[in-house]
Coordinates of N, CA and C in Angstrom, one line a residue:
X1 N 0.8 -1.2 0.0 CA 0.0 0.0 0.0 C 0.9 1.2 0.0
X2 N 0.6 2.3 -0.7 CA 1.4 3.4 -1.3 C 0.5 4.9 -0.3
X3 N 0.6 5.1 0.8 CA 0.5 6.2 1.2 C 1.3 7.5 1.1
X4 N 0.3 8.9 0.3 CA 0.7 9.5 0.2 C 0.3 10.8 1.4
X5 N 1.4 11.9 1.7 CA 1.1 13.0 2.6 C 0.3 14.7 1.8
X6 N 0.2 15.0 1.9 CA 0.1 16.5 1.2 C -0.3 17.8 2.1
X7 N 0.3 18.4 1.6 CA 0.0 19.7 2.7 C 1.3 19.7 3.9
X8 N 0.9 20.4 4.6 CA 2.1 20.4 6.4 C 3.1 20.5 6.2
X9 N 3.9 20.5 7.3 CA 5.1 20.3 7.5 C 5.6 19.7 8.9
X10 N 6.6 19.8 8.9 CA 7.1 18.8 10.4 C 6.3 19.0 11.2
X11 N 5.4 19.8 11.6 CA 4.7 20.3 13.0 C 4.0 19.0 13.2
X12 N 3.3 19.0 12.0 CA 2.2 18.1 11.8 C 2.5 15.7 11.5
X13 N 4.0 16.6 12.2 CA 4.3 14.4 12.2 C 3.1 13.8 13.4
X14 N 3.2 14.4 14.7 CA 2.6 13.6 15.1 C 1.0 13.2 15.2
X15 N 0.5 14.4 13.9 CA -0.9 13.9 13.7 C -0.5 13.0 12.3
X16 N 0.3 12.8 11.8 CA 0.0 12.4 10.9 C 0.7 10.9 11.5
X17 N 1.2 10.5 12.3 CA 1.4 9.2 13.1 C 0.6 8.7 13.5
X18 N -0.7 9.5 14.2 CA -1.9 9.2 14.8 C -2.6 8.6 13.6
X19 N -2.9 9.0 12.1 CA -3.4 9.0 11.4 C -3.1 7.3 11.0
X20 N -1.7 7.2 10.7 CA -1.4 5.8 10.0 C -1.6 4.5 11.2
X21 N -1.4 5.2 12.6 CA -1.5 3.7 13.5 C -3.3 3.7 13.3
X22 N -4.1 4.2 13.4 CA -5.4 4.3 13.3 C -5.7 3.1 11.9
X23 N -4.7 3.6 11.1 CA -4.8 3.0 9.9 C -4.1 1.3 9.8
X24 N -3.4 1.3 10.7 CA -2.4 -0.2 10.4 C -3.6 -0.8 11.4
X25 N -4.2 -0.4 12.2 CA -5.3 -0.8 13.7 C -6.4 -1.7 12.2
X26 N -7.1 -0.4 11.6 CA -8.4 -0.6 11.1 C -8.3 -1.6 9.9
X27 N -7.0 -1.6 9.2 CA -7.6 -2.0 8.3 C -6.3 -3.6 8.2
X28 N -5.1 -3.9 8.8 CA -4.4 -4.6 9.6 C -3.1 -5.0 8.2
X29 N -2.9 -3.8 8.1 CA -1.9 -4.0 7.2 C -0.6 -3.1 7.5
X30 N 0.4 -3.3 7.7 CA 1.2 -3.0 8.7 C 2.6 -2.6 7.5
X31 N 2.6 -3.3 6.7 CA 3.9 -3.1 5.5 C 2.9 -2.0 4.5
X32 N 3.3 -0.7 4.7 CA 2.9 0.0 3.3 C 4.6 1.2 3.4
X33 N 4.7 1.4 1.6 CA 5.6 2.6 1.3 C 4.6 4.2 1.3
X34 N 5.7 5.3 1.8 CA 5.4 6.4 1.6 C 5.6 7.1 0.2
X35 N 4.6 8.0 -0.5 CA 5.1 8.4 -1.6 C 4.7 9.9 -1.6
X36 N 5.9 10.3 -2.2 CA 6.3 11.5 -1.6 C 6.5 12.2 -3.6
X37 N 5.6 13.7 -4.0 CA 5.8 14.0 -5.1 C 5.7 15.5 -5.2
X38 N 6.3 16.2 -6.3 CA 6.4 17.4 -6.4 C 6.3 18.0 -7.5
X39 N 6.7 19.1 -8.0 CA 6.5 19.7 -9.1 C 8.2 20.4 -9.2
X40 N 8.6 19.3 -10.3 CA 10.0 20.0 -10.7 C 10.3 21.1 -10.5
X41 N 11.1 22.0 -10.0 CA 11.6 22.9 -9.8 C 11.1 23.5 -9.0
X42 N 10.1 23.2 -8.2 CA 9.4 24.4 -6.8 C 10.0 24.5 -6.0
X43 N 10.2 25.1 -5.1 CA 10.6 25.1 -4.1 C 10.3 24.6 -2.9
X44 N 9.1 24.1 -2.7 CA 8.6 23.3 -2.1 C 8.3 22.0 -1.8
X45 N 9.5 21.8 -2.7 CA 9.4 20.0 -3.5 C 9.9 19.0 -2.4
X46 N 11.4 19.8 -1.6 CA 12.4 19.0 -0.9 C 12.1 19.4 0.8
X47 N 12.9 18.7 1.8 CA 11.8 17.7 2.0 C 10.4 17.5 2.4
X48 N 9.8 16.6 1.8 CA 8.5 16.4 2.2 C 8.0 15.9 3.3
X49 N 6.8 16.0 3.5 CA 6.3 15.3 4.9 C 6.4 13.9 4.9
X50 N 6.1 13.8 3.7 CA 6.4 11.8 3.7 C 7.7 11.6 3.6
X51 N 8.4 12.1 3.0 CA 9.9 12.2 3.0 C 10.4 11.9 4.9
X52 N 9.9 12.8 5.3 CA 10.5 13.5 7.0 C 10.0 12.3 7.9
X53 N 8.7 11.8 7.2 CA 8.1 10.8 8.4 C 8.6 9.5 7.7
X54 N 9.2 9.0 6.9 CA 9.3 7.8 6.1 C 11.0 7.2 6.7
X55 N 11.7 8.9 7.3 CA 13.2 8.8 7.2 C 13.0 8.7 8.9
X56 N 12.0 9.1 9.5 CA 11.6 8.9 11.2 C 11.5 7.8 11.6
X57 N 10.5 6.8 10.7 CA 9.7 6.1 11.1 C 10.5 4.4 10.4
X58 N 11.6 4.8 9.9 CA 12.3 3.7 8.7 C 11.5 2.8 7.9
X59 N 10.5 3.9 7.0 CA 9.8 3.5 6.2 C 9.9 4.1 5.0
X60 N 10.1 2.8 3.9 CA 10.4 3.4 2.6 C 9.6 4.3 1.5
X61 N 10.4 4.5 1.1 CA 9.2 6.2 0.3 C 9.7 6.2 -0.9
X62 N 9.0 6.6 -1.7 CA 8.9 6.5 -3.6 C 9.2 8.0 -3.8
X63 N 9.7 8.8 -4.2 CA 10.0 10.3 -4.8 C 9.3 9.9 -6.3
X64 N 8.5 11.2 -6.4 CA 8.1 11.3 -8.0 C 8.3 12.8 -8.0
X65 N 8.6 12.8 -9.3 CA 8.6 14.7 -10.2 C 8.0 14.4 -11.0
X66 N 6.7 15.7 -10.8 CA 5.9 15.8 -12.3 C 6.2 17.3 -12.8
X67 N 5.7 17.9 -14.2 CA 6.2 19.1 -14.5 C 5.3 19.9 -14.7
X68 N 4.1 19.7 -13.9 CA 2.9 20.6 -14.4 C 1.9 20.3 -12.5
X69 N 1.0 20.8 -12.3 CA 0.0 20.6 -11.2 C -0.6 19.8 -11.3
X70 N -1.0 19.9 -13.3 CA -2.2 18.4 -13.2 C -1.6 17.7 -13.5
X71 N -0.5 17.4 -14.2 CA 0.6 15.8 -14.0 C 0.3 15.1 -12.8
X72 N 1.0 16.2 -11.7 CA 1.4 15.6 -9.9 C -0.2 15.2 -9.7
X73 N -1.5 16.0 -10.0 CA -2.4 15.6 -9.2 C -2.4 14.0 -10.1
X74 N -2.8 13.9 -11.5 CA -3.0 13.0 -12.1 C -2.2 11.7 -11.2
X75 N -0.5 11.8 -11.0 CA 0.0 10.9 -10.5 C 0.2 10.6 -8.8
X76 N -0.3 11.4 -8.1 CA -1.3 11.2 -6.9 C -2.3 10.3 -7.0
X77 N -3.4 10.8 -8.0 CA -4.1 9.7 -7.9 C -4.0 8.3 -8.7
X78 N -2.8 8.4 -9.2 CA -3.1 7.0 -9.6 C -2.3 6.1 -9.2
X79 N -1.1 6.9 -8.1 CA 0.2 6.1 -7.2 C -0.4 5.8 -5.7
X80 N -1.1 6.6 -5.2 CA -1.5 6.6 -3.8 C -2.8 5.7 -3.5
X81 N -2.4 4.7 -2.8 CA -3.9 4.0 -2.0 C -4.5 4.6 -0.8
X82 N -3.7 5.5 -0.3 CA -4.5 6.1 1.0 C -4.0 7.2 1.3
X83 N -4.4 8.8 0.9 CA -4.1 9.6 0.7 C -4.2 10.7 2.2
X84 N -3.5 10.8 3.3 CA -3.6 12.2 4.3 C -3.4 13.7 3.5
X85 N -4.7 14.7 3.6 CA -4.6 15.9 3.0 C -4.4 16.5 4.1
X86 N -3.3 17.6 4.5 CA -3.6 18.2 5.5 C -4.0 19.8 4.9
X87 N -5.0 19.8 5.3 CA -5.8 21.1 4.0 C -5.7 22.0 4.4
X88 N -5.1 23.1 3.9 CA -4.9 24.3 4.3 C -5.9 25.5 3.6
X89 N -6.9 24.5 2.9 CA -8.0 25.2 2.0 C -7.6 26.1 1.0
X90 N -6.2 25.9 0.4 CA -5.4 26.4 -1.1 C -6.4 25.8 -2.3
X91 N -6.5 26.3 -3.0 CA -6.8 26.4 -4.5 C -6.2 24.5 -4.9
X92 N -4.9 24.4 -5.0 CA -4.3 23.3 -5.7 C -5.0 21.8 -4.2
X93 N -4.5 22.2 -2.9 CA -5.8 20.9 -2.2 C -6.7 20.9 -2.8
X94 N -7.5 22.0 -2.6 CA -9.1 21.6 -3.3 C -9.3 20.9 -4.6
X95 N -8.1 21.0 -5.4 CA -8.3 20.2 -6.5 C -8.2 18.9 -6.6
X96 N -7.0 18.6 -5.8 CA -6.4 17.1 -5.5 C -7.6 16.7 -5.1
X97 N -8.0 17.4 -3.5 CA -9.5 16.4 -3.1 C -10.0 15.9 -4.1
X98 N -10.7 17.0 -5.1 CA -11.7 16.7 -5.3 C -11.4 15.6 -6.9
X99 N -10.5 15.5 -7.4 CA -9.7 14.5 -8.0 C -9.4 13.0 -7.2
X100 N -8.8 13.1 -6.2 CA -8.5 11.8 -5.6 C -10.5 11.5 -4.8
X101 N -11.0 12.4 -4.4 CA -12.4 12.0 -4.4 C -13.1 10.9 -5.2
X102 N -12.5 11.1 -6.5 CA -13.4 10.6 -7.8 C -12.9 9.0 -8.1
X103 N -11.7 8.9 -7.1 CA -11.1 7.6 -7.4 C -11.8 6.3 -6.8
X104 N -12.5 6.8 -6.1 CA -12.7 6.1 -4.6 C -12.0 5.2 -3.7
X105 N -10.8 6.3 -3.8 CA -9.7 5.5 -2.5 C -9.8 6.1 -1.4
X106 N -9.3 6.0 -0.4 CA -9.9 6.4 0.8 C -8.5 7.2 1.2
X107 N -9.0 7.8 2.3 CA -7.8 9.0 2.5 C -8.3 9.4 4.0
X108 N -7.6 10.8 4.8 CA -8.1 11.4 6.0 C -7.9 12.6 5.8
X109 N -8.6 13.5 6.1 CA -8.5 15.0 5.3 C -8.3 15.6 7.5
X110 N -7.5 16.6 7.3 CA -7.0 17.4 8.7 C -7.1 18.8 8.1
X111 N -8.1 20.0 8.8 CA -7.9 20.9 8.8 C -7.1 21.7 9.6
X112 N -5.9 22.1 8.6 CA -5.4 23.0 9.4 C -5.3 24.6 8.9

């Protein structure tokens, strides 16, 4: 299983720990990779939250670069089985939601 993070930053490891033991509890799958993706050249690409919790938690993580917003969303949803949005109610979340919504994979959405 391919979990992906989006949104946050370090602040936000230990909800997003709460999030995945909830997850190994519910659903009893205990081996999944972090995947961690960006948009070539941003500046916001390095490191990520799956990156930060993957390198914490000694759990392996997939790096992707896409070159556009709808590439990364496109390959979001079609790399990730269980998606944490930590939503900061930006323009580009609302889109992922409502893209990775349509897939019917399941995810945990945190307002922050």
């Amino acid at each position: 299983m391919k979990v992906g993070i989006v949104g946050g930053d370090s602040s936000y490891i230990n909800i997003v720990d709460e999030i995945l033991d909830k997850l190994i509890k519910d659903s009893g799958v205990y081996l999944f990779t972090m995947f961690s993706a960006g948009i070539k050249g941003s500046i916001h690409t390095e490191p990520s939250l799956a990156q930060q919790y993957s390198a914490l938690r000694g759990i392996p993580c997939v790096r992707k670069e896409y070159t556009s917003l709808d590439k990364l969303i496109q390959g979001i949803c079609k790399e990730v089985d269980y998606l944490i949005i930590l939503n900061d109610k930006s323009q580009p979340i609302k889109r992922l939601f409502m893209s990775y919504k349509q897939t019917g994979k399941h995810g945990s959405i945190i307002e922050i």
